[in-house]
Amino acid sequence: MKQETKCLHAGYSPKNGEPRALPIYQSTTFKYDSTTHIGKLFDLTAAGHFYSRLSNPTVEAVENKIAALEGGIAAMCTSSGQAASFTALATIMKAGDHFISTATIYGGTVNLFAVTMKRFGIECTFVDADASEEEIQKAFRPNTKAVFGETLANPAVTVCDIEKLAAIAHKNGVPLIIDNTFPTPILCRPIEFGADIVIHSTTKYMDGHALCVGGVIVDSGKFDWTNGKFPEFTEPDESYHGTIYSKAFGPAAFIVKARVQLMRDLGMTPAANSAFLLNLGLETLAVRMPQYSRNGQKAAEFLSKHPKIESISYPGLESDKYHALAKKYLPNGCAGVMSVVIKGGRDGAARFLDAFQLATQCVHVADIRTCALHPATSTHRQLTDEQLVAAGIPQGLVRISIGLENIDDIIADLTQALEKV
Ligand SMILES: *Cc1c(COP(=O)(O)O)cnc(C)c1O
């Protein structure tokens, strides 16, 4: 099946007389006829749902759809994108381990890696994604267990060289984890470029309608966990009667371990109802992504020529530093998110945002409706003017997420708002 078809049909195919639309299995548990069968479920020797913290048929259908879209062998949905990032890493690492991440990633992820995971004894070294292989190699230590990057970074809109990172990770015997939230598998499939694990905040374009916070982890099934660096995959897990994940589950060892250890113990479970809503978003994803990209491209071209705009970052623009990487990794478009620096600093940005008539100010991106946010007075409000400069966030910076309205209406709104600056 092609991507458009998978969006509609992968993950759920009703049998004779069953509901055409994906049902919401609003049930915490599932009925079985024998203690023997339930025993097998707990031993992981039979497949089946028994408690919705671990798995649920509605959620499973969505997992299978996303795995198919990304070209992975299996997926696990989580209650948020943050939970997906944490779980992907914590499945591989324990206290005393180390990993490497590119510095241009989502702010919430930076905090998770630099502060919270450090409290748990897992250390992260941030590297410049544009640095050479030799430079990045210097960050590796004997206890390094993974490399992490973001295809199209939020909010920096930089494009990461996935093949380069995969080569470095694999040379060091560790997996590459890619956050593919902004492109979605419609615009980029990181596994084809060597990523081993792909994660998403499904809250953004996948959901698309600003309805549900959610995340997902996709396993490519390609990484060799038996290379000696990952004993938790090759030695018996006493909390599962001595199960050896690499032996019992082969290429699916990672995603099974993520579910039966961390979903079991931490419980960052998505609700069946949320999975149903996410599925509605996924059904139109292949139609929406090219349109966000067309609107984004036109809006970026308009803004790049506007006299009230000091600078713009959008990799679809030929003048953008990441245009060459975008051509390779995002040949079908760069979605709808861009950042612009408005002339007149903090004041100019505030006038621009306050003048919107169609677009809205929201702490969100990748919505179906055009929205914008001023980091200096919202997400980065606590920073001083000097700290803002150090963080690479000019006072006049505005993150704009172009939606699916008619582009003429979007540009008319941007035009009148810029007149107020
Ligand atoms: C929003 C976002 C996250 C965090 O996801 P939540 O669903 O908000 O927890 C992670 N990565 C990227 C790229 C994001 O945009």
Coordinates of N, CA, C and O and ligand atoms in Angstrom, one line a residue, residues 80-82 106 109 150 154 179 181-182 201 203-204 213-214, ligand 1:
S80 N 2.0 11.0 25.7 CA 2.5 12.3 25.2 C 3.8 12.1 24.5 O 4.4 11.0 24.6
G81 N 4.2 13.1 23.7 CA 5.5 13.0 23.0 C 6.6 12.9 24.0 O 7.6 12.2 23.8
Q82 N 6.5 13.7 25.1 CA 7.6 13.6 26.2 C 7.7 12.2 26.7 O 8.9 11.7 26.9
Y106 N 13.5 20.1 20.4 CA 12.4 20.7 21.1 C 12.8 21.1 22.5 O 13.5 20.3 23.2
T109 N 12.3 18.7 25.3 CA 13.2 17.5 25.3 C 14.5 17.9 25.8 O 15.2 17.1 26.5
E150 N 16.5 15.4 15.8 CA 15.1 15.8 15.4 C 15.1 16.2 13.9 O 15.9 17.1 13.5
N154 N 11.9 21.7 16.2 CA 10.9 22.7 16.8 C 11.6 23.4 17.9 O 12.0 22.8 18.9
D179 N 13.4 12.0 16.4 CA 12.1 12.7 16.6 C 11.6 13.2 15.3 O 12.2 14.2 14.7
T181 N 8.5 14.4 14.5 CA 7.2 15.0 14.7 C 6.8 16.0 13.6 O 5.7 15.9 13.1
F182 N 7.7 16.9 13.2 CA 7.2 17.9 12.2 C 7.0 17.3 10.8 O 6.0 17.6 10.2
S201 N 5.8 13.3 18.7 CA 4.7 13.9 19.5 C 3.5 13.8 18.5 O 3.5 14.6 17.5
T203 N 0.7 14.8 19.0 CA 0.0 16.0 19.4 C -0.1 17.0 18.2 O -1.0 17.8 18.1
K204 N 1.0 17.0 17.4 CA 1.2 18.0 16.4 C 0.5 17.6 15.1 O -0.7 17.4 15.1
V213 N -3.2 15.3 23.3 CA -1.8 15.2 23.5 C -1.4 13.7 23.4 O -2.2 12.8 24.0
G214 N -0.4 13.3 22.7 CA 0.0 11.9 22.6 C 1.4 11.8 22.0 O 2.0 12.7 21.5
Ligands
LIG1 C1 5.7 19.0 21.1 C2 6.9 18.2 20.8 C3 7.3 17.2 21.7 C4 6.7 16.9 23.0 O1 5.4 16.3 22.8 P1 4.2 16.5 23.8 O2 3.1 15.7 23.0 O3 3.9 17.9 23.9 O4 4.5 15.8 25.0 C5 8.5 16.5 21.4 N1 9.1 16.8 20.2 C6 8.7 17.7 19.3 C7 9.4 17.9 18.1 C8 7.6 18.5 19.6 O5 7.2 19.4 18.8

